[in-house]
Short mmCIF file of C-alpha atoms in Angstrom, two decimals:
data_model
loop_
_atom_site.label_atom_id
_atom_site.label_comp_id
_atom_site.label_asym_id
_atom_site.label_seq_id
_atom_site.Cartn_x
_atom_site.Cartn_y
_atom_site.Cartn_z
CA UNK A 110 0.08 -0.01 0.14
CA UNK A 111 1.24 3.59 -0.95
CA UNK A 112 2.45 6.02 1.79
CA UNK A 113 -0.45 8.07 2.81
CA UNK A 114 0.04 11.69 2.58
CA UNK A 115 -3.39 13.01 3.46
CA UNK A 116 -5.68 10.35 4.83
CA UNK A 117 -5.21 8.51 8.26
CA UNK A 118 -7.06 5.77 9.70
CA UNK A 119 -10.14 7.79 9.74
CA UNK A 120 -10.19 10.30 6.87
CA UNK A 121 -8.20 13.29 6.85
CA UNK A 122 -7.85 15.13 10.19
CA UNK A 123 -5.84 18.03 11.77
CA UNK A 124 -5.65 21.17 13.31
CA UNK A 125 -8.16 23.75 11.62
CA UNK A 126 -6.53 26.15 9.33
CA UNK A 127 -3.39 24.50 9.32
CA UNK A 128 -2.11 21.67 6.62
CA UNK A 129 -3.95 19.09 5.89
CA UNK A 130 -7.06 21.05 7.31
CA UNK A 131 -7.19 24.07 5.08
CA UNK A 132 -9.78 25.32 2.24
CA UNK A 133 -7.27 24.42 -0.19
CA UNK A 134 -6.92 20.68 0.77
CA UNK A 135 -10.78 20.50 1.25
CA UNK A 136 -10.95 22.17 -2.49
CA UNK A 137 -8.93 19.61 -3.73
CA UNK A 138 -10.71 16.62 -1.85
CA UNK A 139 -13.79 17.79 -3.72
CA UNK A 140 -12.02 18.32 -6.92
CA UNK A 141 -10.26 14.71 -6.86
CA UNK A 142 -13.27 12.75 -5.29
CA UNK A 143 -15.69 14.59 -7.72
CA UNK A 144 -13.67 13.73 -10.72
CA UNK A 145 -13.15 10.01 -9.57
CA UNK A 146 -16.81 9.44 -8.84
CA UNK A 147 -17.99 11.11 -11.88
CA UNK A 148 -18.94 7.96 -14.15
CA UNK A 149 -18.94 8.19 -17.90
CA UNK A 150 -22.73 8.41 -17.97
CA UNK A 151 -24.49 11.62 -18.62
CA UNK A 152 -26.94 11.93 -15.76
CA UNK A 153 -26.56 14.22 -12.79
CA UNK A 154 -24.05 13.03 -10.06
CA UNK A 155 -24.58 13.69 -6.46
CA UNK A 156 -22.73 14.35 -3.40
CA UNK A 157 -24.26 14.96 0.18
CA UNK A 158 -22.26 16.78 2.84
CA UNK A 159 -23.09 16.94 6.58
CA UNK A 160 -21.04 18.34 9.60
CA UNK A 161 -20.74 18.58 13.23
CA UNK A 162 -20.91 21.96 15.02
CA UNK A 163 -17.36 23.50 15.05
CA UNK A 164 -16.65 26.83 13.80
CA UNK A 165 -14.18 25.71 11.19
CA UNK A 166 -17.13 23.50 9.61
CA UNK A 167 -17.97 27.16 7.95
CA UNK A 168 -14.67 27.08 6.20
CA UNK A 169 -14.22 23.59 5.27
CA UNK A 170 -18.08 23.03 3.70
CA UNK A 171 -17.66 25.93 1.15
CA UNK A 172 -14.36 24.90 -0.16
CA UNK A 173 -15.61 21.26 -0.61
CA UNK A 174 -18.77 22.56 -2.17
CA UNK A 175 -16.75 24.62 -4.42
CA UNK A 176 -14.46 21.61 -5.44
CA UNK A 177 -17.34 19.09 -5.87
CA UNK A 178 -19.32 21.64 -7.91
CA UNK A 179 -16.68 22.64 -10.34
CA UNK A 180 -15.95 19.14 -11.07
CA UNK A 181 -19.67 18.91 -12.11
CA UNK A 182 -21.24 17.16 -9.20
CA UNK A 183 -24.59 18.63 -7.72
CA UNK A 184 -24.31 19.08 -4.02
CA UNK A 185 -26.72 18.78 -1.00
CA UNK A 186 -25.63 20.11 2.29
CA UNK A 187 -27.39 19.20 5.53
CA UNK A 188 -25.89 21.32 8.12
CA UNK A 189 -25.39 19.58 11.63
CA UNK A 190 -25.89 15.89 11.26
CA UNK A 191 -24.31 12.70 13.12
CA UNK A 192 -21.81 10.83 10.94
CA UNK A 193 -24.14 7.72 10.80
CA UNK A 194 -26.96 10.00 9.39
CA UNK A 195 -24.70 11.30 6.74
CA UNK A 196 -23.68 7.64 5.86
CA UNK A 197 -27.59 6.59 6.01
CA UNK A 198 -28.47 9.74 3.83
CA UNK A 199 -25.83 9.00 1.17
CA UNK A 200 -27.66 5.79 0.52
CA UNK A 201 -31.21 6.62 0.87
CA UNK A 202 -30.78 9.76 -1.51
CA UNK A 203 -28.76 7.63 -4.08
CA UNK A 204 -25.59 9.86 -3.92
CA UNK A 205 -22.54 8.95 -5.33
CA UNK A 206 -20.43 9.90 -2.36
CA UNK A 207 -21.12 11.15 1.11
CA UNK A 208 -18.94 13.64 3.19
CA UNK A 209 -19.09 14.28 6.89
CA UNK A 210 -16.72 17.23 8.28
CA UNK A 211 -15.87 16.42 11.91
CA UNK A 212 -13.11 15.32 14.10
CA UNK A 213 -15.35 13.17 16.07
CA UNK A 214 -14.44 13.59 19.95
CA UNK A 215 -11.40 15.91 19.43
CA UNK A 216 -11.85 19.61 20.31
CA UNK A 217 -12.86 22.30 18.48
CA UNK A 218 -9.46 23.23 17.50
CA UNK A 219 -9.41 20.19 15.17
CA UNK A 220 -11.52 19.19 12.13
CA UNK A 221 -11.71 16.31 9.60
CA UNK A 222 -13.02 15.04 6.54
CA UNK A 223 -14.45 11.76 6.23
CA UNK A 224 -15.79 10.15 2.95
CA UNK A 225 -18.71 7.45 2.43
CA UNK A 226 -19.17 5.42 -0.93
CA UNK A 227 -22.53 5.27 -2.34
CA UNK A 228 -23.39 2.13 -0.26
CA UNK A 229 -22.86 4.26 3.05
CA UNK A 230 -19.55 2.59 4.03
CA UNK A 231 -16.42 4.35 4.51
CA UNK A 232 -14.31 4.25 1.64
CA UNK A 233 -11.67 1.51 1.23
CA UNK A 234 -7.89 2.49 1.74
CA UNK A 235 -7.53 1.58 -2.19
CA UNK A 236 -10.14 4.43 -3.25
CA UNK A 237 -8.58 6.79 -0.68
CA UNK A 238 -4.97 6.39 -1.99
CA UNK A 239 -6.83 6.93 -5.49
CA UNK A 240 -8.31 10.04 -4.53
CA UNK A 241 -4.75 11.40 -2.68
CA UNK A 242 -3.12 10.38 -6.11
CA UNK A 243 -5.43 12.87 -7.77
CA UNK A 244 -5.40 15.59 -5.21
CA UNK A 245 -1.93 17.26 -6.37
CA UNK A 246 -3.02 18.03 -9.82
CA UNK A 247 -3.49 21.05 -11.15
CA UNK A 248 -6.36 22.96 -9.72
CA UNK A 249 -7.85 24.08 -13.34
CA UNK A 250 -7.30 20.31 -14.82
CA UNK A 251 -10.60 18.28 -15.73
CA UNK A 252 -12.83 21.08 -14.62
CA UNK A 253 -16.62 20.94 -15.84
CA UNK A 254 -17.58 23.13 -18.80
CA UNK A 255 -19.82 26.36 -17.72
CA UNK A 256 -23.00 24.72 -18.64
CA UNK A 257 -22.18 21.48 -16.90
CA UNK A 258 -21.63 22.78 -13.22
CA UNK A 259 -22.89 21.16 -10.29
CA UNK A 260 -25.97 22.78 -8.45
CA UNK A 261 -26.08 23.41 -4.83
CA UNK A 262 -28.70 23.32 -2.38
CA UNK A 263 -29.64 22.82 1.29
CA UNK A 264 -31.60 19.91 2.43
CA UNK A 265 -33.55 21.17 5.38
CA UNK A 266 -35.53 17.63 6.56
CA UNK A 267 -32.06 15.52 7.04
CA UNK A 268 -32.37 15.75 10.70
CA UNK A 269 -36.08 14.88 10.39
CA UNK A 270 -35.23 12.06 8.53
CA UNK A 271 -32.79 10.69 10.81
CA UNK A 272 -34.90 10.96 13.66
CA UNK A 273 -37.47 8.75 12.01
CA UNK A 274 -34.92 6.12 10.95
CA UNK A 275 -33.41 6.05 14.41
CA UNK A 276 -36.91 5.74 15.91
CA UNK A 277 -37.87 2.69 13.46
CA UNK A 278 -34.82 0.76 14.92
CA UNK A 279 -36.25 0.92 18.40
CA UNK A 280 -38.68 -2.37 18.89
CA UNK A 281 -42.27 -1.78 17.93
CA UNK A 282 -44.70 -1.97 20.56
CA UNK A 283 -42.30 -0.72 23.04
CA UNK A 284 -42.35 3.01 24.61
CA UNK A 285 -40.02 5.35 26.99
CA UNK A 286 -43.11 6.48 28.61
CA UNK A 287 -42.30 7.04 32.42
CA UNK A 288 -38.65 6.90 32.01
CA UNK A 289 -36.40 10.28 32.54
CA UNK A 290 -33.35 10.31 30.50
CA UNK A 291 -30.67 12.48 30.90
CA UNK A 292 -28.83 13.24 27.64
CA UNK A 293 -25.22 14.90 27.19
CA UNK A 294 -24.92 15.81 23.32
CA UNK A 295 -21.56 17.25 23.48
CA UNK A 296 -22.53 20.36 21.91
CA UNK A 297 -21.72 18.19 19.22
CA UNK A 298 -23.85 17.07 15.69
CA UNK A 299 -26.70 14.97 17.65
CA UNK A 300 -27.82 18.15 19.50
CA UNK A 301 -31.07 18.16 18.04
CA UNK A 302 -31.82 14.86 16.85
CA UNK A 303 -30.99 12.81 19.93
CA UNK A 304 -33.17 14.64 22.47
CA UNK A 305 -36.12 14.79 20.05
CA UNK A 306 -35.86 11.14 19.27
CA UNK A 307 -36.12 10.05 22.94
CA UNK A 308 -38.90 12.72 23.58
CA UNK A 309 -41.04 11.33 20.49
CA UNK A 310 -40.44 7.87 21.95
CA UNK A 311 -42.21 8.94 25.08
CA UNK A 312 -39.29 9.94 27.46
CA UNK A 313 -39.06 12.76 29.78
CA UNK A 314 -35.64 14.28 28.49
CA UNK A 315 -33.14 16.09 30.72
CA UNK A 316 -30.60 17.47 27.91
CA UNK A 317 -27.35 19.02 28.68
CA UNK A 318 -24.42 19.78 25.80
CA UNK A 319 -27.06 21.23 23.53
CA UNK A 320 -26.01 24.81 23.31
CA UNK A 321 -23.23 24.65 20.51
CA UNK A 322 -21.23 27.77 19.88
CA UNK A 323 -18.70 26.63 17.57
CA UNK A 324 -16.06 26.29 20.18
CA UNK A 325 -17.69 24.34 22.97
CA UNK A 326 -18.00 21.04 21.30
CA UNK A 327 -16.94 18.07 23.38
CA UNK A 328 -15.40 20.64 26.13
CA UNK A 329 -16.06 19.12 29.11
CA UNK A 330 -18.81 17.45 28.19
CA UNK A 331 -19.92 14.30 26.10
CA UNK A 332 -18.41 10.55 25.90
CA UNK A 333 -15.11 11.63 26.56
CA UNK A 334 -16.14 13.32 29.89
CA UNK A 335 -18.63 11.23 31.40
CA UNK A 336 -18.50 13.19 34.88
CA UNK A 337 -20.67 15.86 33.30
CA UNK A 338 -23.28 13.16 32.58
CA UNK A 339 -23.01 11.59 35.88
CA UNK A 340 -23.60 14.96 37.56
CA UNK A 341 -26.40 15.41 35.30
CA UNK A 342 -28.13 12.05 36.34
CA UNK A 343 -27.80 12.93 40.05
CA UNK A 344 -29.08 16.30 39.43
CA UNK A 345 -32.21 15.41 37.48
CA UNK A 346 -32.72 12.00 39.37
CA UNK A 347 -32.76 10.16 35.93
CA UNK A 348 -33.06 6.40 35.41
CA UNK A 349 -30.42 6.37 32.86
CA UNK A 350 -27.69 9.03 31.46
CA UNK A 351 -26.48 8.81 27.80
CA UNK A 352 -23.30 10.71 26.21
CA UNK A 353 -22.81 11.04 22.94
CA UNK A 354 -19.47 12.17 21.20
CA UNK A 355 -19.12 15.32 19.09
CA UNK A 356 -20.35 13.57 15.81
CA UNK A 357 -22.77 11.20 17.57
CA UNK A 358 -21.21 7.99 16.58
CA UNK A 359 -20.37 6.79 20.01
CA UNK A 360 -22.03 6.10 23.28
CA UNK A 361 -21.33 6.01 26.92
CA UNK A 362 -24.16 5.12 29.37
CA UNK A 363 -24.60 5.95 33.14
CA UNK A 364 -26.58 3.89 35.43
CA UNK A 365 -29.01 5.67 37.76
CA UNK A 366 -26.54 6.46 40.51
CA UNK A 367 -24.02 8.14 38.04
CA UNK A 368 -21.81 5.08 37.44
CA UNK A 369 -20.27 4.77 33.89
CA UNK A 370 -21.13 1.62 31.63
CA UNK A 371 -18.67 1.18 29.21
CA UNK A 372 -18.76 -0.25 25.59
CA UNK A 373 -17.98 -3.72 26.70
CA UNK A 374 -20.73 -3.87 28.86
CA UNK A 375 -22.99 -2.40 26.32
CA UNK A 376 -22.03 -5.19 23.74
CA UNK A 377 -22.63 -7.68 26.25
CA UNK A 378 -26.06 -6.59 27.24
CA UNK A 379 -27.32 -6.21 23.55
CA UNK A 380 -25.58 -9.29 22.50
CA UNK A 381 -27.22 -11.62 24.97
CA UNK A 382 -30.65 -9.77 24.67
CA UNK A 383 -30.55 -10.00 20.75
CA UNK A 384 -29.50 -13.77 21.08
CA UNK A 385 -32.43 -14.38 23.40
CA UNK A 386 -34.88 -12.89 20.95
CA UNK A 387 -33.16 -14.53 18.26
CA UNK A 388 -31.71 -11.49 16.56
CA UNK A 389 -28.13 -11.90 16.74
CA UNK A 390 -26.48 -13.05 13.45
CA UNK A 391 -23.18 -14.56 12.84
CA UNK A 392 -23.24 -16.76 16.24
CA UNK A 393 -21.21 -13.74 18.16
CA UNK A 394 -19.76 -10.12 18.22
CA UNK A 395 -16.84 -8.65 16.50
CA UNK A 396 -14.70 -6.28 18.99
CA UNK A 397 -11.18 -5.16 19.06
CA UNK A 398 -7.99 -6.47 20.91
CA UNK A 399 -8.89 -3.73 23.51
CA UNK A 400 -11.95 -5.58 24.48
CA UNK A 401 -12.13 -7.00 28.00
CA UNK A 402 -11.49 -10.39 28.37
CA UNK A 403 -14.48 -10.73 30.83
CA UNK A 404 -16.62 -9.73 27.74
CA UNK A 405 -15.44 -12.70 25.85
CA UNK A 406 -15.78 -15.21 28.75
CA UNK A 407 -19.58 -13.90 29.14
CA UNK A 408 -20.25 -14.47 25.28
CA UNK A 409 -18.47 -17.63 25.33
CA UNK A 410 -20.63 -18.95 28.77
CA UNK A 411 -23.73 -18.31 26.24
CA UNK A 412 -22.24 -20.12 23.55
CA UNK A 413 -21.50 -17.07 21.58
CA UNK A 414 -18.06 -16.04 20.16
CA UNK A 415 -15.96 -12.97 20.32
CA UNK A 416 -13.92 -12.23 17.25
CA UNK A 417 -11.26 -9.56 17.39
CA UNK A 418 -9.76 -7.05 15.12
CA UNK A 419 -7.11 -4.35 15.17
CA UNK A 420 -8.37 -1.01 16.69
CA UNK A 421 -10.41 1.15 14.55
CA UNK A 422 -14.12 0.94 13.91
CA UNK A 423 -13.54 0.41 10.34
CA UNK A 424 -11.79 -2.74 10.89
CA UNK A 425 -14.90 -4.01 12.95
CA UNK A 426 -17.25 -3.06 10.18
CA UNK A 427 -15.03 -4.96 7.73
CA UNK A 428 -14.88 -8.14 9.74
CA UNK A 429 -18.75 -8.12 10.37
CA UNK A 430 -19.42 -7.98 6.56
CA UNK A 431 -16.96 -10.66 5.88
CA UNK A 432 -18.22 -12.90 8.88
CA UNK A 433 -21.98 -12.01 8.49
CA UNK A 434 -22.23 -10.43 12.02
CA UNK A 435 -24.86 -7.98 12.94
CA UNK A 436 -23.16 -6.55 16.20
CA UNK A 437 -19.70 -5.36 16.83
CA UNK A 438 -17.84 -2.28 18.54
CA UNK A 439 -15.39 -0.91 20.68
CA UNK A 440 -14.66 -0.40 24.25
CA UNK A 441 -14.64 3.28 23.75
CA UNK A 442 -18.35 3.03 23.01
CA UNK A 443 -18.25 2.81 19.14
CA UNK A 444 -21.28 0.39 18.84
CA UNK A 445 -22.11 -1.08 14.97
CA UNK A 446 -25.82 -2.46 14.54
CA UNK A 447 -25.57 -3.76 11.05
CA UNK A 448 -29.15 -4.31 10.83
CA UNK A 449 -29.63 -0.31 11.08
CA UNK A 450 -26.46 1.29 10.20
CA UNK A 451 -23.09 1.24 8.04
CA UNK A 452 -20.88 2.86 10.96
CA UNK A 453 -21.31 3.16 14.55
CA UNK A 454 -24.27 5.12 15.92
CA UNK A 455 -24.37 6.11 19.57
CA UNK A 456 -28.06 6.96 19.31
CA UNK A 457 -29.37 3.93 18.16
CA UNK A 458 -26.84 2.00 20.45
CA UNK A 459 -28.31 3.76 23.39
CA UNK A 460 -32.04 2.87 22.02
CA UNK A 461 -31.02 -0.87 22.07
CA UNK A 462 -30.08 -0.54 25.96
CA UNK A 463 -33.23 1.58 26.74
CA UNK A 464 -35.23 -1.37 24.95
CA UNK A 465 -33.67 -4.02 27.22
CA UNK A 466 -34.13 -1.41 30.25
CA UNK A 467 -38.06 -1.08 29.46
CA UNK A 468 -38.47 -4.73 28.81
CA UNK A 469 -36.79 -6.02 31.86
CA UNK A 470 -38.32 -3.55 34.29
CA UNK A 471 -34.91 -3.56 36.00
CA UNK A 472 -32.76 -0.58 37.32
CA UNK A 473 -29.74 0.13 34.86
CA UNK A 474 -27.19 -0.45 37.51
CA UNK A 475 -28.32 -4.12 37.71
CA UNK A 476 -28.16 -4.40 33.68
CA UNK A 477 -24.88 -2.57 33.74
CA UNK A 478 -22.89 -5.56 35.15
CA UNK A 479 -23.32 -8.11 32.51
CA UNK A 480 -19.64 -9.58 33.53
CA UNK A 481 -16.89 -9.12 35.92
CA UNK A 482 -14.46 -6.81 34.32
CA UNK A 483 -10.99 -8.77 34.38
CA UNK A 484 -7.98 -6.49 35.86
CA UNK A 485 -6.62 -4.75 32.84
CA UNK A 486 -3.49 -2.02 32.95
CA UNK A 487 -2.84 -0.13 29.88
CA UNK A 488 0.44 2.01 29.63
CA UNK A 489 1.59 4.39 26.92
CA UNK A 490 5.48 4.74 26.49
CA UNK A 491 6.63 7.52 24.42
CA UNK A 492 9.97 6.92 22.63
CA UNK A 493 12.38 9.07 20.91
CA UNK A 494 14.32 7.11 18.49
CA UNK A 495 14.52 3.70 16.52
CA UNK A 496 11.76 0.86 16.69
CA UNK A 497 11.61 -0.39 19.82
CA UNK A 498 9.49 -3.33 19.04
CA UNK A 499 12.21 -4.76 17.26
CA UNK A 500 14.83 -4.71 19.72
CA UNK A 501 15.96 -8.27 21.20
CA UNK A 502 15.51 -6.75 24.72
CA UNK A 503 11.76 -5.98 24.15
CA UNK A 504 11.12 -9.14 22.10
CA UNK A 505 12.73 -11.10 25.24
CA UNK A 506 10.37 -9.18 27.70
CA UNK A 507 7.44 -9.85 25.38
CA UNK A 508 8.01 -13.45 25.31
CA UNK A 509 8.51 -13.74 28.94
CA UNK A 510 5.35 -11.85 29.79
CA UNK A 511 3.41 -14.00 27.47
CA UNK A 512 4.55 -17.13 29.37
CA UNK A 513 3.89 -15.68 32.66
CA UNK A 514 0.25 -14.98 31.52
CA UNK A 515 -0.49 -18.00 29.64
CA UNK A 516 -3.91 -19.56 30.40
CA UNK A 517 -4.45 -16.98 32.82
CA UNK A 518 -4.70 -13.66 30.75
CA UNK A 519 -3.16 -12.01 27.53
CA UNK A 520 -0.79 -9.35 26.72
CA UNK A 521 -0.98 -6.80 24.04
CA UNK A 522 1.99 -4.35 22.51
CA UNK A 523 1.14 -2.31 19.65
CA UNK A 524 2.22 1.31 18.32
CA UNK A 525 0.01 4.14 17.88
CA UNK A 526 -0.85 4.91 14.64
CA UNK A 527 -0.59 8.46 15.11
CA UNK A 528 2.23 9.23 17.57
CA UNK A 529 5.51 7.84 18.88
CA UNK A 530 4.03 5.71 21.36
CA UNK A 531 4.01 2.14 22.18
CA UNK A 532 0.84 0.65 24.08
CA UNK A 533 1.41 -1.83 26.63
CA UNK A 534 -1.82 -3.58 27.64
CA UNK A 535 -2.25 -6.66 29.79
CA UNK A 536 -5.24 -8.49 31.62
CA UNK A 537 -5.72 -11.52 33.66
CA UNK A 538 -7.42 -12.57 36.76
CA UNK A 539 -4.38 -11.62 38.79
CA UNK A 540 -3.97 -7.75 39.26
CA UNK A 541 -0.72 -8.12 40.94
CA UNK A 542 0.69 -10.17 37.78
CA UNK A 543 -0.93 -7.94 35.41
CA UNK A 544 0.72 -4.82 36.91
CA UNK A 545 4.23 -6.40 37.16
CA UNK A 546 4.29 -7.77 33.79
CA UNK A 547 2.95 -4.46 32.31
CA UNK A 548 5.91 -2.89 34.33
CA UNK A 549 8.61 -5.16 32.69
CA UNK A 550 7.52 -4.72 29.16
CA UNK A 551 7.40 -0.88 29.62
CA UNK A 552 10.71 -0.76 31.13
CA UNK A 553 12.14 -2.78 28.12
CA UNK A 554 10.51 -0.31 25.85
CA UNK A 555 11.78 2.51 27.35
CA UNK A 556 15.39 1.25 27.38
CA UNK A 557 15.14 0.59 23.82
CA UNK A 558 13.46 3.56 22.60
CA UNK A 559 15.33 6.28 24.82
CA UNK A 560 17.85 7.19 21.97
CA UNK A 561 20.75 6.45 24.45
#
């Protein structure tokens, strides 16, 4: 695979108004993707564009629009809409390509450009590389003639359409009547659609993080700051708390006592419920190497499997599509419900949890503990030089650690995809052993990567 210059593991991302997150790069993305997705037939071609609430979206969106329209593509802009909503609308409106402008759970200082194919799935590495190879062409190459320029329109009912699709994912015959729900929308893309959906399904909604000003997205709120949700749950005496991130593709739940429930427990809850109802497809769940061993054991005890992939929701989705699974996700709260969506959807995942809550009649604090979490320790080691994972000392430390954990736990050592960091994670039933194993591997990595 070629060297990536613009695209990372989740589209193009960077600090707003600094390369690569500049109007010029956005323009080049529009031109390149427009040229690539314009097929030779003479029908109108369409791109749909959504965004979250960050200030820099006002700069990136018009640049993308200019690029696509000058390549001859019609453009429809949605304004603020969750990432999964943009993926859905790409498919629903039969667009050739969909674009989401967001840096997900990062602060307003960053922004990003994420692309979806006509099927609503994130573009493959091969297609992203093709777009990259076309991005550095001259800005006036292959432009549409004056009579074939794209037309641009704002679509005002995209949010309403997403609300209806989200509501349809909630089991028929159930209602949220009588439930008080605290929701933190991270001052992000879900700030209108999420409270509206819950309200229309019958809940009493206590919403926070619903006053975006362009600069407060994810700021001390949302799924990356669950303490804000926990406080709201207590303040409003809510039955459950839901926190989304800036583009609403991930979710964290709080029980009625304000205790945080992570993505692993949510996946176990939904998987075991779906298995009981005959809705789980594929005989198990797809998660990443970071998911807790406790999740694996809980699924195995119910006769289900846990398939693990590399970290990143796109790898989870790929495995789900290959193996015919309809449930997968990440510990961080990225849950993919393949029956309903082509990417992680925080709101729809929360609705599945709410369905179990309503049907069981039990408090969230009881449902939250689907399995005992196995002690897990993660440490990030920054290094300055070389490739520490290739050193003999590190290899020996890893082999020793794996031998000590054999049969009682597991070790995971991997480089970060974006920084000079090595992530060392171990888990097992003996917390002391886990701690000591991580310490030994970390010491070896530090010695190998100190540049001495």
